[in-house]
Amino acid sequence: MRVLPIHEIPRLNPEEYHQSEKLQVLLILDNIRSAANVGSCFRSADAFAIEGIALVGISAKPPHREILRTALGATETVAWQSWENVPAEVQKLKNKGYQVLAVEIAEGATTLPNFRASPNQPLALILGNEVSGVGEELMKLVDGAIEIPQYGTKHSFNVSVAAGIVLWEISRQIR
């Protein structure tokens, strides 16, 4: 067994990626403090070929140096936007048929193993601040929450790790 060199790994080039079918999932990054976490979310968004990322509040925006360092080029492939009027943008998504879910430890949350993604249901997943989680204003707008089960002493995953876990499971179910 050997590790494949990068030139042997079958991947799309950026042009092929832009033309490829995307998973109908939008990540909404709500007040993420660490630009490195934002960059890592870009990289996961590219890996799972989701439709894009919305950056909210204090979340850093490309071409921030730390984002570029961890995204490794994913800011060039993943569509992204910055939102000022978040409630209005979330309402637009709902009007388009999106199910808006917080990835959060919350009352009534569905655990990730019990969540069932549908290929016909576009999703908007809100991931919140590393310390305070998804903002209260956004929690009032969500259709529900997905909670990743944990078995240790910590109360949460790193936000970029949580994004990767949830995107992997949704991609696995739909694809």
XYZ file of C-alpha atoms in Angstrom:
175
model
C 0.000 0.000 0.000
C 1.205 3.533 -0.731
C -0.056 7.070 -0.444
C -1.101 8.363 -3.857
C 0.810 11.369 -5.118
C -1.423 14.324 -5.900
C -1.106 13.859 -9.682
C -2.609 10.343 -9.357
C -5.660 11.387 -7.345
C -8.726 11.603 -9.588
C -10.196 15.063 -8.935
C -12.017 17.656 -10.986
C -10.140 20.699 -12.179
C -11.690 24.073 -11.231
C -13.522 24.450 -14.554
C -15.000 20.937 -14.288
C -15.930 21.661 -10.670
C -17.825 24.820 -11.621
C -19.793 22.848 -14.222
C -20.476 19.875 -11.945
C -23.766 19.231 -10.174
C -23.766 20.575 -6.633
C -25.433 19.199 -3.546
C -28.302 21.546 -2.682
C -26.746 22.617 0.597
C -25.748 26.111 1.664
C -23.547 26.655 4.709
C -24.327 29.812 6.662
C -21.366 30.737 8.872
C -22.718 32.912 11.683
C -20.110 35.120 13.362
C -17.208 32.680 13.104
C -14.247 34.192 14.997
C -11.458 32.213 13.359
C -10.622 32.864 9.720
C -8.865 29.469 9.729
C -12.209 27.846 10.603
C -13.860 29.705 7.723
C -11.136 28.481 5.369
C -11.569 24.923 6.577
C -15.319 25.167 5.938
C -14.539 26.291 2.370
C -12.369 23.228 1.934
C -15.116 20.885 3.178
C -17.668 22.691 0.990
C -15.448 22.003 -2.016
C -14.834 18.376 -1.007
C -18.571 17.653 -0.841
C -19.420 19.911 -3.817
C -22.127 21.915 -2.081
C -23.722 24.950 -3.672
C -22.039 27.545 -1.491
C -21.336 29.445 1.692
C -22.918 32.572 3.177
C -20.694 34.588 5.516
C -22.487 36.464 8.278
C -21.465 39.037 10.872
C -17.820 38.978 11.941
C -17.001 35.906 9.826
C -13.890 36.706 7.802
C -14.230 36.943 4.047
C -11.831 35.998 1.268
C -9.135 36.985 0.466
C -8.268 36.986 4.187
C -4.813 35.415 4.567
C -5.880 32.782 7.128
C -8.850 31.718 4.990
C -6.605 31.271 1.968
C -4.068 29.330 4.023
C -6.574 26.704 5.173
C -8.896 26.713 2.142
C -6.056 25.738 -0.223
C -7.805 27.216 -3.261
C -11.395 26.331 -2.319
C -12.325 30.037 -2.257
C -11.851 29.918 -6.034
C -14.228 26.980 -6.510
C -16.916 27.370 -3.853
C -19.500 30.096 -4.465
C -19.784 32.459 -1.524
C -21.612 35.576 -0.520
C -21.672 37.975 2.398
C -25.011 38.775 4.001
C -25.890 42.017 5.775
C -29.644 41.476 6.302
C -29.557 37.890 7.535
C -33.259 37.495 8.448
C -34.296 38.680 4.970
C -31.828 36.302 3.298
C -33.032 33.363 5.410
C -36.625 34.212 4.462
C -35.647 34.228 0.778
C -34.225 30.729 1.216
C -37.419 29.537 2.889
C -39.448 31.052 0.050
C -37.321 28.995 -2.372
C -38.160 25.821 -0.442
C -35.041 25.451 1.676
C -35.204 23.745 5.034
C -33.143 25.944 7.365
C -31.411 24.034 10.156
C -28.984 25.044 12.874
C -26.131 22.662 13.621
C -26.492 23.190 17.322
C -27.155 21.638 20.707
C -30.713 22.846 21.170
C -34.037 21.828 22.635
C -35.806 19.459 20.282
C -32.746 18.948 18.051
C -32.589 15.843 15.872
C -29.429 13.846 16.391
C -27.409 13.439 13.220
C -27.893 9.629 13.090
C -31.667 10.215 13.099
C -31.641 13.000 10.509
C -32.826 11.996 7.040
C -31.729 14.203 4.156
C -33.777 14.187 0.969
C -32.307 14.788 -2.485
C -35.380 16.911 -3.266
C -35.098 19.160 -0.189
C -32.532 21.961 -0.382
C -30.873 22.626 2.967
C -29.351 25.673 4.592
C -27.150 24.724 7.543
C -26.270 27.419 10.060
C -23.051 26.964 12.022
C -22.428 29.416 14.819
C -19.743 31.218 16.728
C -17.058 29.057 18.356
C -18.026 30.229 21.859
C -21.682 31.235 21.799
C -23.045 29.068 18.959
C -25.785 30.101 16.549
C -27.119 33.550 17.417
C -30.494 33.863 19.117
C -31.875 35.940 16.225
C -31.113 33.115 13.782
C -32.361 30.395 16.136
C -35.793 32.049 15.964
C -35.781 31.588 12.174
C -34.707 27.949 11.865
C -36.970 25.031 11.004
C -35.057 22.799 13.401
C -31.614 21.773 14.575
C -29.199 18.923 14.004
C -27.062 17.811 16.934
C -23.934 15.704 16.547
C -23.783 13.171 19.399
C -20.705 13.438 21.604
C -19.481 11.056 24.270
C -16.646 12.898 26.020
C -16.393 15.892 28.319
C -16.439 18.737 25.782
C -19.666 20.558 24.934
C -19.054 20.993 21.241
C -16.908 20.228 18.214
C -14.755 22.804 16.501
C -17.071 24.549 14.032
C -15.126 23.409 10.983
C -15.077 19.819 12.252
C -18.847 19.983 12.830
C -19.315 21.278 9.268
C -17.276 18.393 7.880
C -19.154 15.771 9.897
C -22.603 17.052 8.928
C -21.686 17.557 5.274
C -20.233 14.048 5.085
C -23.411 12.501 6.486
C -25.751 14.524 4.269
C -23.611 13.767 1.223
C -23.550 10.062 2.143
C -27.335 9.960 2.425
C -28.109 11.850 -0.773
C -25.363 10.527 -3.028
